Amino acid sequence: MLKRAWKKSFFLAYGDIRIAAMTYALLPMVLFLLLFLKWYFALIGLAAIGVSYYNILKYRKTNSLRPEAIELRVSSMVGIFTLMLLWCQLGGMNGYMFQTTDWGCRNAVFRDLITHRWPVVYDSSNSALVYYVGHWLPPAMVAKVFNKLFHSLELAWFVGRMALWVWTALGLSLVALLLFAYMKAESTKKRVIAIVVLIFFSGLDIVGVLYYGKGEQLLAPDMLHLERWAKHGYQYSSITTCLYWVFNQSVIPWMMTLCFLMDSDERNYVTYGAACLICGPLPLIGLAVLMVFRAVCRLIRCIREQRVKDWCKAIFSVGNLLVVILCVPMVAAYLLSNSAIAATGQSERVVEQVSFFSGGYWNRSLLAFYAVEVGVYLVLLWNAHKKEPLFYAVAVSLLCIPYFHIGTSTDFCMRASLPGIFIILTYVADDLAQYFSPPRQERKHLPAVQRLCAMALVGAFLCGAITPGVEIYRGLYNVVSKGDFEQPYDPVGSFDNGEININFQTTNADQRFFFKYLAR
């Protein structure tokens, strides 16, 4: 009986996968509204989210056509989840592997969410935790329950780390399923290609490293991070790099990017944005630009076809209106309390005046950065996607993103680019799957240009895969060299130490609009 259940197959339509993804993506927002806001504001926000979620359930059948349904065995689902657990584990998601330096503050955020009342306020410094905390809220809630039941912070911290590991792997599994649906991956070969591209996709950082002669520095045992090769600190991070450094800003925006790609209209765009907002406002900016572009393109098409009424119904759907009016402003008020936004002018990169309107815009090093990170892929993908307006929108947005700044570093460049980079990933995975799925004899009859682009795309992908390969190797190297499997990077401990980190805290919390009027 168990063997039969293990091999049992079932169909997953895109609409069903999207429901699972939206449930995952909206849970942090629900917890934020319930436990950060006064009860009457919470009810208003929850009502808006509830109506939007109901509409997604109501219209799921319109996106559940047979070509967008995939057949999976139970064993395949378990295998995907296990692989995602391993992927997370290699980046130290639960502390039982090497953790990058970004984990210092991220562990502090997570610990304070477990040990403090929500929203987190530090009375000793009249400050508050103001950050993209959404991804941590579900696992932190699990840990808080254990702390309440057993009165053990040590146990709660252990449970929280395990819950974060499982929660992140579950999100990545849903990303993989959405990618399968996008690619119509009905065969094992297509699914394998999708997973391999998902884990190992990256810009061609090794080319920049070798060109600027930084190999000795960036491949040194104490570094092993290739993406720091470009001048001015610009980076377009690989998927694995995002997972190992800024997982909290990445998983849900990746989900929403795939949902956006596969939707035929705009009725759920604001809900996708709201799900991103509490987890990754910078990726949301990059995704919002693409949403606006696609909405304008559809408006033009609707005008030509005399269907403007249909466009208006989608744009001004009940879900969009309620979420943008009743929910988004409350989350925005929380995030805008962060002190780093006001410090944008102090950034060394801003002082250099490398902006879209400056004479330094078209300098050689920045164009080289663009060419190495995404330009090669765009050239090789052009033949297959030259008739898709979104392809050009992605190309232009990634060209412009490095010249805008929020905060005191180049985080905007690294994170607002996430949706665009992920869309290029989906193009690469889909094109490679389409090319390699037919038997070899059939591929010989394909146009020469298509075969040449496919082979070159494989070469570019393998070259780019060195970056995530180094990220994974770094963790293994540190475990072997130090002889210790447990290597959490936790120097901060807690932000409740009297000092202010403007990237994660707000000063004068009692005077901030959110904490003065909205917070519970």
Coordinates of C-alpha atoms in Angstrom, one line a residue:
M1 CA 0.0 0.0 0.0
L2 CA 2.8 2.4 0.9
K3 CA 4.7 1.6 -2.2
R4 CA 1.6 2.2 -4.3
A5 CA 1.0 5.6 -2.6
W6 CA 4.7 6.5 -3.2
K7 CA 4.3 6.0 -6.9
K8 CA 0.9 7.6 -7.2
S9 CA 0.7 10.3 -9.8
F10 CA -1.5 13.4 -9.7
F11 CA -2.0 16.5 -11.9
L12 CA -1.1 19.9 -10.6
A13 CA -2.7 22.7 -12.6
Y14 CA -1.1 26.2 -12.6
G15 CA -4.1 27.6 -10.8
D16 CA -3.6 25.0 -8.0
I17 CA 0.1 25.7 -7.7
R18 CA -0.6 29.4 -7.6
I19 CA -3.1 29.0 -4.8
A20 CA -0.4 27.1 -2.8
A21 CA 2.1 29.8 -3.6
M22 CA -0.2 32.7 -2.7
T23 CA -1.1 31.0 0.6
Y24 CA 2.6 30.8 1.4
A25 CA 3.3 34.3 0.2
L26 CA 0.4 36.0 2.0
L27 CA 1.0 34.2 5.4
P28 CA 3.7 36.6 6.5
M29 CA 1.4 39.6 5.6
V30 CA -1.4 38.0 7.6
L31 CA 0.9 37.6 10.6
F32 CA 2.2 41.2 10.3
L33 CA -1.4 42.6 10.2
L34 CA -2.5 40.5 13.1
L35 CA 0.4 40.9 15.5
F36 CA 2.0 44.3 14.6
L37 CA -1.1 46.5 14.3
K38 CA -3.9 47.6 16.6
W39 CA -6.8 45.2 16.2
Y40 CA -9.1 47.5 14.2
F41 CA -6.4 48.3 11.7
A42 CA -5.6 44.6 11.5
L43 CA -9.2 43.8 10.7
I44 CA -9.2 46.3 7.8
G45 CA -6.0 44.9 6.3
L46 CA -7.1 41.3 6.8
A47 CA -10.5 42.0 5.1
A48 CA -8.7 43.4 2.0
I49 CA -6.3 40.4 1.8
G50 CA -9.2 38.0 2.3
V51 CA -11.2 39.5 -0.6
S52 CA -8.2 39.4 -2.8
Y53 CA -7.4 35.8 -1.8
Y54 CA -11.0 34.8 -2.5
N55 CA -10.8 36.3 -6.0
I56 CA -7.7 34.3 -6.7
L57 CA -9.6 31.1 -5.6
K58 CA -12.5 32.2 -7.7
Y59 CA -10.6 32.7 -10.9
R60 CA -8.1 29.9 -10.6
K61 CA -9.9 27.8 -13.2
T62 CA -9.2 30.4 -15.9
N63 CA -5.5 29.6 -15.4
S64 CA -5.9 25.9 -15.1
L65 CA -5.8 24.8 -18.8
R66 CA -4.5 21.3 -19.5
P67 CA -1.3 22.5 -21.2
E68 CA -0.4 24.3 -17.9
A69 CA -1.0 21.2 -15.8
I70 CA 1.9 19.0 -14.8
E71 CA 1.8 15.3 -13.7
L72 CA 3.9 14.5 -10.6
R73 CA 4.4 11.5 -8.4
V74 CA 4.5 11.7 -4.7
S75 CA 8.1 10.5 -4.8
S76 CA 8.9 13.4 -7.1
M77 CA 7.4 15.9 -4.7
V78 CA 9.3 14.5 -1.8
G79 CA 12.5 14.4 -3.9
I80 CA 12.1 18.1 -4.9
F81 CA 11.5 19.1 -1.2
T82 CA 14.5 17.1 -0.1
L83 CA 16.7 18.7 -2.7
M84 CA 15.6 22.2 -1.6
L85 CA 16.4 21.3 2.0
L86 CA 19.9 20.3 0.9
W87 CA 20.3 23.5 -1.2
C88 CA 19.4 25.5 1.9
Q89 CA 21.6 23.4 4.2
L90 CA 24.7 24.0 2.1
G91 CA 24.2 27.7 2.8
G92 CA 23.9 27.3 6.6
M93 CA 20.2 28.0 6.7
N94 CA 19.8 26.3 10.1
G95 CA 23.2 27.1 11.5
Y96 CA 24.7 23.7 10.9
M97 CA 26.9 24.8 8.0
F98 CA 29.0 27.8 7.2
Q99 CA 27.0 31.1 7.2
T100 CA 28.0 34.2 5.3
T101 CA 28.7 37.5 7.1
D102 CA 25.2 38.8 6.2
W103 CA 23.9 36.3 8.7
G104 CA 25.3 38.3 11.6
C105 CA 22.4 40.9 11.5
R106 CA 19.9 38.4 10.1
N107 CA 20.4 36.1 13.1
A108 CA 19.9 39.1 15.3
V109 CA 16.6 40.0 13.5
F110 CA 15.3 36.4 13.8
R111 CA 16.3 36.1 17.5
D112 CA 14.7 39.4 18.4
L113 CA 11.5 38.4 16.6
I114 CA 11.5 35.2 18.8
T115 CA 12.3 36.8 22.1
H116 CA 10.5 40.2 21.9
R117 CA 6.9 41.2 21.7
W118 CA 5.8 42.3 18.2
P119 CA 6.4 44.8 16.8
V120 CA 9.9 44.7 18.3
V121 CA 10.7 47.9 20.3
Y122 CA 13.9 48.4 22.2
D123 CA 13.1 50.6 25.2
S124 CA 16.8 51.0 26.2
S125 CA 17.5 53.0 23.0
N126 CA 14.0 54.2 22.1
S127 CA 14.4 52.4 18.8
A128 CA 12.5 49.7 17.0
L129 CA 13.2 46.8 14.6
V130 CA 12.2 48.1 11.1
Y131 CA 13.2 45.7 8.3
Y132 CA 11.8 43.3 5.7
V133 CA 10.8 40.8 8.4
G134 CA 8.1 39.0 6.5
H135 CA 10.0 35.8 5.6
W136 CA 10.9 35.2 9.3
L137 CA 7.5 35.7 10.8
P138 CA 6.0 32.1 10.3
P139 CA 9.1 30.3 11.7
A140 CA 9.5 32.9 14.4
M141 CA 5.9 32.3 15.4
V142 CA 6.6 28.6 15.7
A143 CA 9.6 29.3 17.9
K144 CA 7.6 31.7 20.1
V145 CA 5.1 29.0 20.8
F146 CA 7.8 26.6 21.9
N147 CA 9.3 29.4 24.1
K148 CA 5.9 30.0 25.7
L149 CA 5.3 26.3 26.3
F150 CA 8.7 25.3 27.6
H151 CA 10.2 28.6 28.9
S152 CA 13.5 27.8 27.2
L153 CA 15.2 30.3 24.9
E154 CA 17.8 27.8 23.8
L155 CA 15.1 25.3 22.7
A156 CA 13.1 28.1 21.0
W157 CA 16.2 29.2 19.1
F158 CA 16.9 25.7 17.9
V159 CA 13.3 25.1 16.9
G160 CA 13.2 28.5 15.1
R161 CA 16.3 27.7 13.1
M162 CA 14.8 24.3 12.0
A163 CA 11.5 26.0 11.2
L164 CA 13.3 28.6 9.1
W165 CA 15.1 25.8 7.2
V166 CA 11.9 23.9 6.4
W167 CA 9.9 27.1 5.6
T168 CA 12.5 28.3 3.1
A169 CA 12.8 24.9 1.5
L170 CA 9.0 24.7 1.2
G171 CA 9.0 28.1 -0.5
L172 CA 11.8 27.0 -2.9
S173 CA 9.8 23.9 -3.7
L174 CA 6.8 26.1 -4.7
V175 CA 9.1 28.2 -6.9
A176 CA 10.3 25.0 -8.6
L177 CA 6.7 23.9 -9.2
L178 CA 5.8 27.3 -10.6
L179 CA 8.8 27.1 -12.9
F180 CA 7.6 23.6 -14.1
A181 CA 4.2 25.1 -14.9
Y182 CA 5.8 28.0 -16.8
M183 CA 7.9 25.6 -18.9
K184 CA 5.0 23.1 -19.2
A185 CA 7.6 20.6 -18.0
E186 CA 5.7 17.4 -18.6
S187 CA 8.9 15.3 -18.9
T188 CA 11.6 14.4 -16.4
K189 CA 14.2 15.8 -18.7
K190 CA 12.5 19.3 -18.7
R191 CA 12.2 19.2 -14.9
V192 CA 15.8 18.3 -14.4
I193 CA 16.9 21.2 -16.7
A194 CA 14.6 23.5 -14.7
I195 CA 16.1 22.5 -11.3
V196 CA 19.7 22.7 -12.6
V197 CA 19.1 26.2 -14.1
L198 CA 17.3 27.3 -10.9
I199 CA 20.2 26.4 -8.7
F200 CA 23.2 27.3 -10.9
F201 CA 22.0 30.3 -12.9
S202 CA 24.2 33.4 -12.7
G203 CA 25.9 36.1 -14.7
L204 CA 29.3 35.4 -16.1
D205 CA 31.2 36.8 -13.1
I206 CA 34.3 34.7 -13.7
V207 CA 34.9 36.7 -16.9
G208 CA 34.9 40.0 -14.9
V209 CA 37.1 38.5 -12.2
L210 CA 39.7 37.4 -14.7
Y211 CA 39.5 40.6 -16.8
Y212 CA 40.1 42.8 -13.8
G213 CA 42.7 40.4 -12.4
K214 CA 40.8 39.8 -9.1
G215 CA 41.0 36.0 -9.2
E216 CA 43.6 35.8 -6.5
Q217 CA 41.6 38.1 -4.2
L218 CA 38.0 36.7 -4.8
L219 CA 39.0 33.1 -5.0
A220 CA 41.1 33.3 -1.7
P221 CA 39.9 30.9 1.0
D222 CA 38.6 33.7 3.2
M223 CA 36.6 35.3 0.4
L224 CA 35.2 32.8 -2.2
H225 CA 32.6 35.3 -3.5
L226 CA 33.0 36.1 -7.2
E227 CA 30.4 38.8 -7.5
R228 CA 32.5 41.6 -6.0
W229 CA 34.5 42.1 -9.2
A230 CA 32.8 45.1 -10.6
K231 CA 33.7 48.7 -9.9
H232 CA 31.5 50.9 -7.7
G233 CA 30.4 47.8 -5.8
Y234 CA 27.7 46.9 -8.3
Q235 CA 26.4 43.3 -8.3
Y236 CA 23.7 41.2 -10.0
S237 CA 23.5 38.3 -7.6
S238 CA 23.1 34.7 -8.7
I239 CA 20.1 32.8 -7.4
T240 CA 22.2 30.7 -5.0
T241 CA 24.0 33.9 -3.8
C242 CA 20.6 35.4 -3.0
L243 CA 19.6 32.3 -1.1
Y244 CA 22.8 32.3 1.0
W245 CA 23.0 36.0 1.7
V246 CA 19.5 37.6 1.4
F247 CA 17.0 34.7 1.4
N248 CA 14.5 36.8 3.3
Q249 CA 14.2 39.2 0.3
S250 CA 14.3 36.6 -2.4
V251 CA 12.0 33.5 -2.1
I252 CA 8.6 35.2 -2.2
P253 CA 9.6 37.8 -4.9
W254 CA 10.7 34.9 -7.1
M255 CA 7.3 33.3 -6.6
M256 CA 5.4 36.5 -7.4
T257 CA 7.6 37.0 -10.5
L258 CA 6.6 33.6 -11.9
C259 CA 2.9 34.3 -11.1
F260 CA 3.2 37.6 -12.9
L261 CA 4.8 36.0 -15.9
M262 CA 1.9 33.5 -16.3
D263 CA -1.0 35.7 -15.6
S264 CA -3.0 36.9 -18.6
D265 CA -4.2 40.2 -17.0
E266 CA -3.6 42.6 -14.1
R267 CA -6.3 41.6 -11.6
N268 CA -3.9 40.2 -9.0
Y269 CA -0.9 42.5 -9.5
V270 CA -1.4 44.5 -6.3
T271 CA -1.8 41.3 -4.3
Y272 CA 1.5 40.1 -5.7
G273 CA 3.1 43.4 -4.8
A274 CA 1.7 43.3 -1.2
A275 CA 3.1 39.8 -0.7
C276 CA 6.6 41.1 -1.8
L277 CA 6.3 44.4 0.2
I278 CA 6.8 42.9 3.7
C279 CA 9.6 40.6 2.5
G280 CA 11.4 42.5 -0.3
P281 CA 10.4 46.1 -1.1
L282 CA 13.5 46.5 -3.3
P283 CA 12.7 43.5 -5.5
L284 CA 9.1 44.8 -5.6
I285 CA 10.3 48.0 -7.2
G286 CA 11.9 46.0 -10.0
L287 CA 8.8 43.9 -10.4
A288 CA 6.5 46.9 -10.3
V289 CA 8.3 48.5 -13.2
L290 CA 7.7 45.3 -15.3
M291 CA 4.1 45.2 -14.2
V292 CA 3.4 48.7 -15.3
F293 CA 5.1 48.1 -18.6
R294 CA 3.0 45.0 -19.3
A295 CA -0.2 46.7 -18.2
V296 CA 0.5 49.6 -20.7
C297 CA 1.2 47.1 -23.5
R298 CA -2.1 45.3 -22.8
L299 CA -3.9 48.7 -22.7
I300 CA -2.6 49.5 -26.2
R301 CA -3.7 46.1 -27.4
C302 CA -7.1 46.5 -25.8
I303 CA -7.6 49.9 -27.4
R304 CA -6.8 48.5 -30.8
E305 CA -9.3 45.6 -30.2
Q306 CA -11.9 47.9 -28.6
R307 CA -11.7 46.0 -25.3
V308 CA -10.7 48.8 -22.9
K309 CA -13.5 47.8 -20.6
D310 CA -11.8 44.5 -20.0
W311 CA -8.5 46.2 -19.2
C312 CA -10.2 48.6 -16.7
K313 CA -12.0 45.6 -15.0
A314 CA -8.6 43.9 -14.4
I315 CA -6.7 47.0 -13.3
F316 CA -9.5 48.2 -11.0
S317 CA -10.4 44.8 -9.7
V318 CA -11.9 44.7 -6.2
G319 CA -8.8 42.9 -4.9
N320 CA -6.4 45.5 -6.4
L321 CA -8.4 48.4 -5.0
L322 CA -8.9 47.1 -1.5
V323 CA -5.3 45.9 -1.0
V324 CA -3.7 49.2 -2.4
I325 CA -6.0 51.4 -0.3
L326 CA -6.5 49.5 2.9
C327 CA -3.4 47.2 3.3
V328 CA -0.3 48.6 1.5
P329 CA -0.3 52.0 3.3
M330 CA 0.0 50.4 6.7
V331 CA 2.9 48.2 5.7
A332 CA 4.6 51.1 3.9
A333 CA 4.3 53.2 7.0
Y334 CA 6.2 50.5 8.9
L335 CA 9.0 50.2 6.3
L336 CA 9.3 54.0 5.8
S337 CA 10.2 54.3 9.5
N338 CA 13.6 52.7 8.7
S339 CA 16.4 55.2 9.2
A340 CA 18.6 54.1 6.3
I341 CA 16.2 55.7 3.7
A342 CA 17.0 59.1 5.1
A343 CA 20.7 58.4 4.9
T344 CA 20.8 57.8 1.1
G345 CA 22.7 61.1 0.5
Q346 CA 25.6 59.8 2.7
S347 CA 26.4 57.0 0.3
E348 CA 29.9 57.1 -1.2
R349 CA 28.4 55.8 -4.5
V350 CA 25.9 58.6 -4.6
V351 CA 28.6 61.2 -3.9
E352 CA 30.4 59.8 -7.0
Q353 CA 27.4 61.0 -8.9
V354 CA 27.2 58.0 -11.1
S355 CA 23.6 58.4 -12.1
F356 CA 21.4 58.1 -15.1
F357 CA 21.6 61.8 -15.8
S358 CA 25.3 62.2 -15.3
G359 CA 28.2 62.2 -17.7
G360 CA 29.5 59.1 -16.0
Y361 CA 26.5 57.0 -17.1
W362 CA 28.0 55.6 -20.3
N363 CA 31.4 54.8 -18.8
R364 CA 33.1 51.6 -20.0
S365 CA 33.2 49.7 -16.6
L366 CA 29.5 50.0 -16.0
L367 CA 28.7 48.9 -19.6
A368 CA 31.1 46.0 -19.1
F369 CA 29.3 45.0 -15.9
Y370 CA 25.9 45.0 -17.8
A371 CA 27.4 43.0 -20.7
V372 CA 29.0 40.3 -18.5
E373 CA 26.0 39.9 -16.1
V374 CA 23.1 39.9 -18.5
G375 CA 24.1 41.1 -21.9
V376 CA 25.5 37.8 -23.1
Y377 CA 22.3 36.0 -22.2
L378 CA 20.1 38.7 -23.8
V379 CA 22.0 38.4 -27.1
L380 CA 21.6 34.6 -27.1
L381 CA 17.9 34.7 -26.1
W382 CA 17.0 37.4 -28.6
N383 CA 16.2 35.1 -31.5
A384 CA 13.6 33.2 -29.5
H385 CA 12.1 36.2 -27.7
K386 CA 12.5 39.1 -30.1
K387 CA 8.7 39.4 -30.5
E388 CA 8.0 39.6 -26.7
P389 CA 7.8 43.2 -25.4
L390 CA 8.6 42.0 -21.9
F391 CA 12.0 40.8 -23.0
Y392 CA 13.0 44.4 -24.0
A393 CA 11.5 45.8 -20.8
V394 CA 13.7 43.4 -18.7
A395 CA 16.8 44.4 -20.8
V396 CA 16.2 48.1 -20.3
S397 CA 15.3 47.9 -16.6
L398 CA 18.5 46.0 -15.9
L399 CA 20.4 48.6 -17.8
C400 CA 19.0 51.4 -15.7
I401 CA 18.8 49.9 -12.2
P402 CA 22.5 50.4 -11.3
Y403 CA 22.2 54.1 -11.5
F404 CA 19.6 54.5 -8.7
H405 CA 20.3 54.4 -5.0
I406 CA 18.3 53.9 -1.8
G407 CA 20.2 53.7 1.5
T408 CA 23.9 53.8 2.1
S409 CA 25.1 51.1 -0.3
T410 CA 24.3 49.5 -3.7
D411 CA 21.6 47.3 -2.2
F412 CA 19.1 48.8 -4.7
C413 CA 21.1 47.5 -7.6
M414 CA 21.5 44.0 -6.1
R415 CA 17.9 43.6 -5.0
A416 CA 15.7 45.5 -7.4
S417 CA 17.3 43.4 -10.2
L418 CA 16.0 40.1 -8.7
P419 CA 12.8 39.9 -10.8
G420 CA 14.5 40.8 -14.1
I421 CA 17.3 38.3 -13.4
F422 CA 14.8 35.6 -12.5
I423 CA 12.8 36.3 -15.7
I424 CA 16.1 35.8 -17.7
L425 CA 16.5 32.5 -15.8
T426 CA 13.1 31.3 -16.9
Y427 CA 13.9 32.2 -20.5
V428 CA 17.1 30.2 -20.3
A429 CA 15.5 27.2 -18.6
D430 CA 12.6 27.2 -21.1
D431 CA 14.8 27.6 -24.2
L432 CA 17.2 24.9 -23.1
A433 CA 14.3 22.5 -22.3
Q434 CA 12.6 23.1 -25.6
Y435 CA 15.9 22.4 -27.4
F436 CA 17.0 19.3 -25.6
S437 CA 13.6 17.6 -25.1
P438 CA 13.3 16.2 -28.7
P439 CA 15.5 13.2 -29.7
R440 CA 19.0 14.1 -31.1
Q441 CA 17.9 13.1 -34.6
E442 CA 15.1 15.7 -34.5
R443 CA 17.4 18.4 -33.2
K444 CA 19.6 18.0 -36.3
H445 CA 16.7 19.3 -38.4
L446 CA 16.3 22.5 -36.4
P447 CA 17.4 25.9 -38.0
A448 CA 21.2 26.4 -37.7
V449 CA 20.6 29.7 -35.8
Q450 CA 18.6 27.9 -33.1
R451 CA 21.1 25.2 -32.7
L452 CA 24.0 27.7 -32.5
C453 CA 22.2 29.8 -29.9
A454 CA 21.3 26.8 -27.8
M455 CA 25.0 25.6 -27.8
A456 CA 26.2 29.1 -26.9
L457 CA 23.6 29.3 -24.2
V458 CA 24.8 26.1 -22.7
G459 CA 28.4 27.5 -22.7
A460 CA 27.3 30.8 -21.1
F461 CA 25.3 28.9 -18.5
L462 CA 28.2 26.7 -17.6
C463 CA 30.5 29.7 -17.3
G464 CA 28.0 31.5 -15.1
A465 CA 27.5 28.3 -13.0
I466 CA 31.0 28.9 -11.6
T467 CA 29.6 31.6 -9.3
P468 CA 27.0 29.5 -7.4
G469 CA 29.5 26.6 -7.5
V470 CA 31.9 28.8 -5.6
E471 CA 29.2 29.8 -3.2
I472 CA 28.4 26.1 -2.4
Y473 CA 32.1 25.2 -2.3
R474 CA 32.8 28.0 0.3
G475 CA 30.5 26.3 2.8
L476 CA 32.0 22.9 2.3
Y477 CA 35.5 24.3 2.4
N478 CA 34.9 26.0 5.7
V479 CA 33.3 22.9 7.3
V480 CA 36.3 20.7 6.2
S481 CA 39.0 23.2 7.0
K482 CA 37.6 24.1 10.4
G483 CA 36.5 20.6 11.3
D484 CA 33.3 21.9 12.7
F485 CA 29.8 21.3 11.1
E486 CA 28.1 23.9 13.3
Q487 CA 29.3 27.4 12.2
P488 CA 26.6 30.0 12.9
Y489 CA 27.7 33.6 12.3
D490 CA 26.1 35.4 15.2
P491 CA 28.3 38.3 16.4
V492 CA 25.5 40.7 16.9
G493 CA 23.2 38.6 19.1
S494 CA 20.5 41.2 19.5
F495 CA 19.9 44.8 18.5
D496 CA 18.8 45.4 22.1
N497 CA 22.3 46.6 23.0
G498 CA 22.0 50.4 23.1
E499 CA 23.6 50.8 19.7
I500 CA 21.7 51.7 16.5
N501 CA 22.1 50.0 13.2
I502 CA 20.3 52.2 10.8
N503 CA 19.8 49.4 8.2
F504 CA 17.7 47.5 10.7
Q505 CA 16.4 50.0 13.2
T506 CA 14.6 53.3 13.5
T507 CA 15.5 56.0 15.9
N508 CA 13.0 57.9 18.1
A509 CA 10.5 55.1 17.6
D510 CA 7.8 56.7 19.7
Q511 CA 7.7 59.6 17.3
R512 CA 7.4 57.6 14.1
F513 CA 3.9 57.6 12.6
F514 CA 3.6 53.8 12.5
F515 CA 4.6 53.3 16.1
K516 CA 2.7 56.3 17.3
Y517 CA -0.7 55.6 15.7
L518 CA -0.8 52.1 14.1
A519 CA 1.3 49.7 16.2
R520 CA -0.3 47.6 18.9

